[in-house]
Tab-separated table of C-alpha atoms and ligand atoms in Angstrom:
chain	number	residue	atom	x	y	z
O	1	UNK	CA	-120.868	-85.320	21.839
O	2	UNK	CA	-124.200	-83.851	22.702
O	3	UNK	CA	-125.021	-84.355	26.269
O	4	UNK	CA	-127.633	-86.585	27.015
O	5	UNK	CA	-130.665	-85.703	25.038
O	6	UNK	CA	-133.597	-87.022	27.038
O	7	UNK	CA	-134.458	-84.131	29.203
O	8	UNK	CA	-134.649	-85.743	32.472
O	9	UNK	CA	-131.361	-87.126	32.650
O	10	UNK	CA	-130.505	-83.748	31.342
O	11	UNK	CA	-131.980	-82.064	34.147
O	12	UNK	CA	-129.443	-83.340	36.862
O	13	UNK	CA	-126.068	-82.730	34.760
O	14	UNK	CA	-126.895	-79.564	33.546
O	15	UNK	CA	-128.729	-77.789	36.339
O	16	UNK	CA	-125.131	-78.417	38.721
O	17	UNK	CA	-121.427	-76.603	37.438
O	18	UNK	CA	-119.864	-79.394	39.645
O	19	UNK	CA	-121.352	-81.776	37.133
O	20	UNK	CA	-121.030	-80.207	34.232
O	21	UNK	CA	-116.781	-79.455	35.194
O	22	UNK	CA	-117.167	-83.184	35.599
O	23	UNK	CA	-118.441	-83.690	32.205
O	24	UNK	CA	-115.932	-81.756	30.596
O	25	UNK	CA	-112.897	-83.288	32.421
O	26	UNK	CA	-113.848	-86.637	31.517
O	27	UNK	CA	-114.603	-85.758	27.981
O	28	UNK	CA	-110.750	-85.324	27.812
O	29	UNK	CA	-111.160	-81.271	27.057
O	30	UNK	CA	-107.986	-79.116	27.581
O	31	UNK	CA	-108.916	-75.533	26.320
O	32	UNK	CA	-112.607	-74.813	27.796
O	33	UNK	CA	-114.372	-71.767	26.038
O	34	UNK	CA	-116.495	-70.357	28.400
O	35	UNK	CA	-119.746	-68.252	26.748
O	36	UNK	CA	-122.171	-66.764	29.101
O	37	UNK	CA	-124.912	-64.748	29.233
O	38	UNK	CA	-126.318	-61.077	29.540
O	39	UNK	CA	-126.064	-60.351	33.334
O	40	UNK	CA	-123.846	-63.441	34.100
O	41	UNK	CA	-120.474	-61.798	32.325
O	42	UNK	CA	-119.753	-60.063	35.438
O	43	UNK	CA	-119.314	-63.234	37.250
O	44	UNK	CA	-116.603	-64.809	34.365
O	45	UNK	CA	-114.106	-64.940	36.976
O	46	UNK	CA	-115.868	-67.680	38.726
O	47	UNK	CA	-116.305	-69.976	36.202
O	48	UNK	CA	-113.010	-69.471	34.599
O	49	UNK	CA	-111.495	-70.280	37.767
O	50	UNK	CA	-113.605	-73.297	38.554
O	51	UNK	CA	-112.570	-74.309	34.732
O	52	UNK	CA	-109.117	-74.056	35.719
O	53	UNK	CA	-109.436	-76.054	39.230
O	54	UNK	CA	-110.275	-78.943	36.915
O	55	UNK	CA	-106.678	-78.483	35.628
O	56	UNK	CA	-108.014	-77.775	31.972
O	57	UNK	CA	-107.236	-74.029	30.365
O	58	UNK	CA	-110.060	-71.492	29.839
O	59	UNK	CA	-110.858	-69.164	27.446
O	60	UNK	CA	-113.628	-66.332	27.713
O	61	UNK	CA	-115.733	-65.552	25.122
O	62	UNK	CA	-115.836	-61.422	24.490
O	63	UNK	CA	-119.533	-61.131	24.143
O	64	UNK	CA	-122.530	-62.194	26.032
O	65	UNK	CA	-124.561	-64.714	24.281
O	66	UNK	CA	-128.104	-63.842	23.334
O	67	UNK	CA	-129.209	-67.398	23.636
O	68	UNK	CA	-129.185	-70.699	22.634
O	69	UNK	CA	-129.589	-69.870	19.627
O	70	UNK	CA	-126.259	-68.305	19.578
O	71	UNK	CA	-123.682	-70.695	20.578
O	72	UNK	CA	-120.134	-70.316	19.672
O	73	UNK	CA	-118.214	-73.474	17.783
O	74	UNK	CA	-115.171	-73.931	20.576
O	75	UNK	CA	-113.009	-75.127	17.448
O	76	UNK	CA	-113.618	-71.678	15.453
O	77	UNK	CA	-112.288	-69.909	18.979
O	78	UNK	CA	-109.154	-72.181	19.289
O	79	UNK	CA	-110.706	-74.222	22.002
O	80	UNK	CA	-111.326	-77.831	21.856
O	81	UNK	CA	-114.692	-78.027	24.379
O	82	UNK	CA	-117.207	-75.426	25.115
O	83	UNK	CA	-118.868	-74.841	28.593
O	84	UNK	CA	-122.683	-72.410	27.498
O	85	UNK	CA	-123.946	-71.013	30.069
O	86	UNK	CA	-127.836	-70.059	30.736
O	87	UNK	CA	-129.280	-71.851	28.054
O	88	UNK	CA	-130.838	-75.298	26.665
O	89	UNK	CA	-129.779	-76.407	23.363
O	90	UNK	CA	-131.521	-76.495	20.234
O	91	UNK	CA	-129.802	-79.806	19.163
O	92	UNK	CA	-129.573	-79.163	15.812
O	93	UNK	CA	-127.208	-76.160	16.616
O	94	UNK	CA	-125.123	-77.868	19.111
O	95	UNK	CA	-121.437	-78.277	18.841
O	96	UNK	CA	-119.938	-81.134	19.559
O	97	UNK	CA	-117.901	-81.677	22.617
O	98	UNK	CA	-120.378	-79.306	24.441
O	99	UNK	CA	-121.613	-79.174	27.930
O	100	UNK	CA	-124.568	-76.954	29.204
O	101	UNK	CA	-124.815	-75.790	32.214
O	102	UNK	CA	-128.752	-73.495	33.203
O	103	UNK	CA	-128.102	-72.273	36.653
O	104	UNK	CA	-130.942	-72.564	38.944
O	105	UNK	CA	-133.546	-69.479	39.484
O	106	UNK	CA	-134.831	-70.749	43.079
O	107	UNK	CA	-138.852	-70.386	43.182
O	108	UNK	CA	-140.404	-70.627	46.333
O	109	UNK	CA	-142.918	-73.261	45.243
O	110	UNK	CA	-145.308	-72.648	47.991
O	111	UNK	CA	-145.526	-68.909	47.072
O	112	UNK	CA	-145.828	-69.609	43.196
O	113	UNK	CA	-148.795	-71.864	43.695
O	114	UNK	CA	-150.672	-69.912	46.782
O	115	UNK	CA	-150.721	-67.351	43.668
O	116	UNK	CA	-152.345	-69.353	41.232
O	117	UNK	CA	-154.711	-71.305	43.648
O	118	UNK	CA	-157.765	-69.959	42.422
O	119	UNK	CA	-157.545	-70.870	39.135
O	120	UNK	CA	-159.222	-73.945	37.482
O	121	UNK	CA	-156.612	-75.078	35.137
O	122	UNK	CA	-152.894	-73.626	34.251
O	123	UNK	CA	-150.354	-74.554	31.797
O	124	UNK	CA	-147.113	-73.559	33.480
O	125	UNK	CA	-143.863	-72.797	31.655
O	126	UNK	CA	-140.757	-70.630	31.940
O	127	UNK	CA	-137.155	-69.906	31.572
O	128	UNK	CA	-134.519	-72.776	31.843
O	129	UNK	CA	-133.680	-71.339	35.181
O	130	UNK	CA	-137.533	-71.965	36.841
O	131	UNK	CA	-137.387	-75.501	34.343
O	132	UNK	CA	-136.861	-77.779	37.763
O	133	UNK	CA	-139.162	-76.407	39.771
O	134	UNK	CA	-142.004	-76.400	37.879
O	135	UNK	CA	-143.232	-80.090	38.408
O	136	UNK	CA	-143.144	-79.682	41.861
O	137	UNK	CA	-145.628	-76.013	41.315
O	138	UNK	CA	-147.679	-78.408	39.313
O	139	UNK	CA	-147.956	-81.332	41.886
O	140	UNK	CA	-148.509	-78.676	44.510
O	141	UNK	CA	-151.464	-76.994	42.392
O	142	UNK	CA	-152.699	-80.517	41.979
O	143	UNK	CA	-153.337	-81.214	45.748
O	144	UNK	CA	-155.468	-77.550	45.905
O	145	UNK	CA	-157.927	-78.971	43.260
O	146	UNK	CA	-156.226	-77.181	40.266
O	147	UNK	CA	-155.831	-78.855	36.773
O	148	UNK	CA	-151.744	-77.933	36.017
O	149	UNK	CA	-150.034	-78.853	33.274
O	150	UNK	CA	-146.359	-78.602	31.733
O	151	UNK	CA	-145.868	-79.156	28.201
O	152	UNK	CA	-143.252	-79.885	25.832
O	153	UNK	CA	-143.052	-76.894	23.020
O	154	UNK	CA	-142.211	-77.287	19.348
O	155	UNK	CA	-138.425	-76.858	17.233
O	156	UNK	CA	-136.389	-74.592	19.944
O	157	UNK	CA	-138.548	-74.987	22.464
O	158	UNK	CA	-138.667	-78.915	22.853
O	159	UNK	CA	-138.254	-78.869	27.059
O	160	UNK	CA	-141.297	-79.298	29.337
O	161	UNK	CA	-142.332	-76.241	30.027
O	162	UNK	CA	-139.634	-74.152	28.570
O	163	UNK	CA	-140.333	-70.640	27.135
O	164	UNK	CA	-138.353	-68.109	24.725
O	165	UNK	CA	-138.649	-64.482	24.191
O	166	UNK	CA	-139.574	-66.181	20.390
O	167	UNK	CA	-141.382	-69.135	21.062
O	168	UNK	CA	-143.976	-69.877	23.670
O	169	UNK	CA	-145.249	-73.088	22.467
O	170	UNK	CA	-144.826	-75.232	25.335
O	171	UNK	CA	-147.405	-72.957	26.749
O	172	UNK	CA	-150.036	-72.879	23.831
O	173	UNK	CA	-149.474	-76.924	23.914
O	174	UNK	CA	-151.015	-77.360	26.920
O	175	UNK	CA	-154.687	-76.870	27.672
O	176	UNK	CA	-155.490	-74.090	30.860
O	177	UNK	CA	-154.343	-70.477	31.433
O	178	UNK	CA	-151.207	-70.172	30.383
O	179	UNK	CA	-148.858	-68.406	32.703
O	180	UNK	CA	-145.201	-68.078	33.148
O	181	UNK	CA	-142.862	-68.384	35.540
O	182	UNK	CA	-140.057	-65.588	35.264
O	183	UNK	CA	-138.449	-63.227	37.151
O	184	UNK	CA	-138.803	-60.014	34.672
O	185	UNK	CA	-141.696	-59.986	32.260
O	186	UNK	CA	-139.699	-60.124	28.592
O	187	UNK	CA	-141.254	-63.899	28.111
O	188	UNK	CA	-144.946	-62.835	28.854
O	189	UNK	CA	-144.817	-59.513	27.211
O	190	UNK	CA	-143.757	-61.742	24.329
O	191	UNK	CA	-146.842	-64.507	24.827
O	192	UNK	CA	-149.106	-61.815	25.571
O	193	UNK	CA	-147.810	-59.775	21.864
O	194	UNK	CA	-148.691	-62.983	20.339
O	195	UNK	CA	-152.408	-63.640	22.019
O	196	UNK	CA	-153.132	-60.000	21.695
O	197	UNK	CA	-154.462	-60.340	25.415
O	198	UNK	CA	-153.050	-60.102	28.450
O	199	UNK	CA	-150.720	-62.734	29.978
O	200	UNK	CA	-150.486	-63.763	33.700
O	201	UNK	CA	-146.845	-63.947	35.179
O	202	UNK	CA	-146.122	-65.098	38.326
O	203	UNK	CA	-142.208	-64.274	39.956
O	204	UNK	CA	-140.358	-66.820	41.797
O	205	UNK	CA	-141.375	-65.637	45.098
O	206	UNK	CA	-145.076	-65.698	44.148
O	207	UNK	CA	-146.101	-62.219	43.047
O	208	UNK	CA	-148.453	-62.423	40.205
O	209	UNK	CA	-148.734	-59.672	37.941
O	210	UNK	CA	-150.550	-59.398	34.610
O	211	UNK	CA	-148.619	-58.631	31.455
O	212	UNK	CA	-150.542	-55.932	29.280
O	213	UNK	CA	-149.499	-56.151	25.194
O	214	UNK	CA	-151.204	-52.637	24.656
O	215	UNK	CA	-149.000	-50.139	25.629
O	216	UNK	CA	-145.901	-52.100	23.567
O	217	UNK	CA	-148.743	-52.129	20.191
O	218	UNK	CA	-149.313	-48.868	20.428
O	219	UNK	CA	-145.544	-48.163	20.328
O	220	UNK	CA	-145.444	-50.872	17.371
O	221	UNK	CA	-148.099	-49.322	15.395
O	222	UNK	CA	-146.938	-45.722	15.595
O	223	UNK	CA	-143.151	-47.092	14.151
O	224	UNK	CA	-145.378	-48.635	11.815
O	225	UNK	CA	-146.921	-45.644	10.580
O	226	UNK	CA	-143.481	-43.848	10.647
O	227	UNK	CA	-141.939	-46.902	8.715
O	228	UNK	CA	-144.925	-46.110	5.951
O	229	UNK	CA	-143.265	-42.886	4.656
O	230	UNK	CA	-139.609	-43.740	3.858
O	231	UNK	CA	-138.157	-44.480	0.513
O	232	UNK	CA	-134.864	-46.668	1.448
O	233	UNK	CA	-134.869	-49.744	3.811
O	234	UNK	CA	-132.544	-52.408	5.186
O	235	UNK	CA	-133.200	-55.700	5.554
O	236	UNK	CA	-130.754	-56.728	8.449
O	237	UNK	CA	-129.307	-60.345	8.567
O	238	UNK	CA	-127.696	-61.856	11.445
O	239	UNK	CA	-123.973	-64.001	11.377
O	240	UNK	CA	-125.185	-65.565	14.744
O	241	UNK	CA	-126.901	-69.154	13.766
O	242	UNK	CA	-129.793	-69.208	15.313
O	243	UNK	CA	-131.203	-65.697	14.445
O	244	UNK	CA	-129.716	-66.270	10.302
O	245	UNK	CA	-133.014	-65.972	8.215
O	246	UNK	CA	-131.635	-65.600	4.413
O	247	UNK	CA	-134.846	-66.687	2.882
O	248	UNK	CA	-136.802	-64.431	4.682
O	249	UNK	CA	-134.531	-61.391	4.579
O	250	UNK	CA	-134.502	-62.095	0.572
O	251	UNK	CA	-138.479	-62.356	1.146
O	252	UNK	CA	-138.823	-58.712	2.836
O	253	UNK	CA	-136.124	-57.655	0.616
O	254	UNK	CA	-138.468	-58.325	-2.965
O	255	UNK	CA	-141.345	-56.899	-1.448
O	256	UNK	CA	-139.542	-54.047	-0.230
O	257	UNK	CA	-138.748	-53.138	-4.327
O	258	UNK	CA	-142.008	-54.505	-5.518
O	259	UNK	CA	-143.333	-51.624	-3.819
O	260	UNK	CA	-140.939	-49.182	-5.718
O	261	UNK	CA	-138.899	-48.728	-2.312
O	262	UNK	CA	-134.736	-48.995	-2.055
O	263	UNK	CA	-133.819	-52.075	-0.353
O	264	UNK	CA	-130.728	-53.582	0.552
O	265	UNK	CA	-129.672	-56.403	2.739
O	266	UNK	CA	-127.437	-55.232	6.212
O	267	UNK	CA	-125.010	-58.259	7.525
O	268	UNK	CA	-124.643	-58.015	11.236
O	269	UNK	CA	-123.860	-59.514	14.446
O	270	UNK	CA	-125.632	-57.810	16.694
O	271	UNK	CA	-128.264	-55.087	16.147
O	272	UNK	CA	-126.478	-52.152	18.148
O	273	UNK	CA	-126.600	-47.904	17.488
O	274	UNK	CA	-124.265	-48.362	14.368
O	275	UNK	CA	-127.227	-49.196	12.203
O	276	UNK	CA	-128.619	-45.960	12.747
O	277	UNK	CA	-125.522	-45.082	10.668
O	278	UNK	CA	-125.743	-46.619	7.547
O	279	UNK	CA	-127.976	-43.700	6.153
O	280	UNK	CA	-131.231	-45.876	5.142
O	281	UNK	CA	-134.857	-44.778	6.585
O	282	UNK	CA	-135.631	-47.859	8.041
O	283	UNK	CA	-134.870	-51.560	8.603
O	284	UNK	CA	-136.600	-54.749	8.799
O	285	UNK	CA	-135.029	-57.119	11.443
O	286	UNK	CA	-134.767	-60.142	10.826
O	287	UNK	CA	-132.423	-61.533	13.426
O	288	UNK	CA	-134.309	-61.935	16.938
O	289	UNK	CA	-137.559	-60.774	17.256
O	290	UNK	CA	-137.223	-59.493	20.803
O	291	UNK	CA	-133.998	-57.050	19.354
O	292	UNK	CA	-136.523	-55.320	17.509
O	293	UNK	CA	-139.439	-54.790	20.345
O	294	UNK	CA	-137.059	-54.443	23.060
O	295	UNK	CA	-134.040	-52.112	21.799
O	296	UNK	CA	-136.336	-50.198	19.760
O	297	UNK	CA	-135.957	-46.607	21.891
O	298	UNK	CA	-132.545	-46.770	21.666
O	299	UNK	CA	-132.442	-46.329	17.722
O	300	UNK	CA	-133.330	-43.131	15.836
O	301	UNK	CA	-134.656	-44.934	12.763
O	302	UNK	CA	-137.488	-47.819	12.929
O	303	UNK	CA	-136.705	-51.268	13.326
O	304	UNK	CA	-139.429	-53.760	12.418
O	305	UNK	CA	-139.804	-57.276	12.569
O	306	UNK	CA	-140.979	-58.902	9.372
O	307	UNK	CA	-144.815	-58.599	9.851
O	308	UNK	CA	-144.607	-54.917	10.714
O	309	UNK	CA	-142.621	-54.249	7.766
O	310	UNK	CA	-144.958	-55.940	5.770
O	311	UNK	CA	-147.685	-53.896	7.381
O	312	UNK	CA	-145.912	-50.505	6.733
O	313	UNK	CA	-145.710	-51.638	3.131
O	314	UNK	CA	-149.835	-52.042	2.975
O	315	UNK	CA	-150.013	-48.529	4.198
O	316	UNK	CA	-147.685	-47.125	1.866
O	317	UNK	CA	-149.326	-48.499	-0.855
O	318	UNK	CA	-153.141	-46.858	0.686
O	319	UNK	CA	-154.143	-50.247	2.534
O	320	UNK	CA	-155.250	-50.989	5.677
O	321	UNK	CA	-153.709	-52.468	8.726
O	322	UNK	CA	-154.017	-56.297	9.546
O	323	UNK	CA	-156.484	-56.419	12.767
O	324	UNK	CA	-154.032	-59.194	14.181
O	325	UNK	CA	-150.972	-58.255	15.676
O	326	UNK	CA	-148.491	-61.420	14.031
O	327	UNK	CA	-145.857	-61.721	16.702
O	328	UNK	CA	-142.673	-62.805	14.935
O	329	UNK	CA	-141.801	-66.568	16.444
O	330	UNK	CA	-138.829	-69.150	15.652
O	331	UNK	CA	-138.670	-72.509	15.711
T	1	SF4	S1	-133.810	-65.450	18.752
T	1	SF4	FE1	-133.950	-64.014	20.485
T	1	SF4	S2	-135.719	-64.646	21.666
T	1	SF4	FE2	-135.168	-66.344	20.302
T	1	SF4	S3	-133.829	-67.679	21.498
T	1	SF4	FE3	-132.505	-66.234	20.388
T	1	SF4	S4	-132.204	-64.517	21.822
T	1	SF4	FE4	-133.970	-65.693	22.555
């Protein structure tokens, strides 16, 4: 069963564990697998406990999920319901018997829209977390005089408002300024890679800051560049569903030889150290984008998303470099 698929009855099951336990224990589960995110798996005891309360077993899962694009199948695990943690679906990769619980980020509305008060018109978006408040920034914006809107995005993205490190299209949906709600700046780095401008973010207590792309291209470009020189390449491919792009690793994979480079395709997980390992020059990463941007000084080789590696290939071959940064987005 997929739990409730309009997004407003969503909203007040999924934004409260009491509700969520509820959910679970009256969908008959026994053995709850329990998957949480980066910076929540410290906290496991609590929910495994509050699984347990409900007189149903629970099981942890080992790693921290990247997102919602990489939920676990309870049945694979030996568990017969799974409670995700942190995320919204994307239906279409949804178990069934699955309940989602996005635990609240509280944003001090007043602050949030005393900081973007002197603007004409906004398009507001965020992470789940900041997902409930953000109609009530927008009604408050309203009353100062300022045009605010939330918008549903496209494919992964389909909530009002909601933003992913790979997809910000709830934001370019809307018309007005786009600017996100967040506490740390990985989803407007991202918007701002993509507009090749920078990208207003405003923190749940109300301090605005503005997200520069440049420092983050110039790091791009000059893997780039190192990227141009190498003879052998791997084309990585992730297991976890919603990062698994075959057609375009096969893609990166032909151009890669076309140019009269060694290519071969790397099967992974996750994108950690041991790829540094596998004795190749360089890879182009196709799992999540944000792996690639984000993790990138902790690897020895270069890791590129697809349009960079495409772009090292033009130099290689004596071209020039695209003027447009192409962020790399899902959907
Ligand atoms: S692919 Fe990366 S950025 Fe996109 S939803 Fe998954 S973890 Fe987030």
């Amino acid at each position: 069963m997929l739990l409730l698929l309009n997004p407003l009855t969503y909203v007040e099951v999924v934004w409260n564990l009491g509700a969520a336990l509820e959910y679970l224990s009256r969908m008959g589960c026994r053995r709850v697998l329990v998957q949480l995110p980066q910076g929540m798996t410290h906290a496991s005891e609590r929910f495994l406990s509050a699984v347990e309360d409900r007189s149903m077993e629970a099981l942890l899962w080992g790693r921290p999920a990247y997102g919602a694009c990489d939920v676990v199948d309870p049945e694979a695990a030996g568990a017969d319901c799974l409670l995700h943690v942190g995320h919204l679906p994307f239906p279409w990769l949804t178990p069934e018997r699955a309940v989602f619980y996005v635990p609240p980020t509280e944003v001090d509305v007043g602050a949030v829209a005393d900081a973007l008060a002197d603007r004409r018109s906004v398009a507001l978006g965020g992470p789940a977390g900041v997902l409930p408040w953000l109609p009530r920034v927008a009604g408050e914006l309203r009353r100062r005089g300022v045009d605010a809107g939330i918008c549903e995005g496209r494919g992964r993205a389909r909530w009002p408002g909601l933003v992913l490190g790979c997809n910000f299209t709830s934001l370019l949906s809307c018309r007005g300024e786009p600017v996100v709600v967040s506490d740390g700046s990985f989803h407007a780095l991202g918007l701002a890679l993509l507009l090749g401008r920078p990208v207003v973010r405003v923190d749940p207590l109300g301090r605005a800051e503005t997200v520069d792309p440049m420092p983050t291209l110039r790091r791009r470009y000059a893997l780039i560049h190192g990227a141009s020189g190498v003879r052998s390449w791997g084309v990585i491919v992730s297991d976890i569903p919603g990062q698994r792009r075959e057609e375009l690793a096969s893609f990166l994979c032909r151009s890669i030889r076309d140019a009269g480079l060694r290519c071969w395709q790397v099967r992974v997980t996750e994108v950690t150290r041991a790829v540094d390992d596998l004795g190749l020059e360089a890879l182009a990463n196709t799992a999540c984008p944000r792996v690639s941007i984000e993790d990138s000084p902790m690897h020895r080789i270069p890791i590129l998303t697809p349009f960079e590696t495409l772009q090292a290939l033009r130099l290689a071959a004596g071209g020039r470099l695209s003027r447009k940064y192409v962020m790399d987005v899902m959907f």
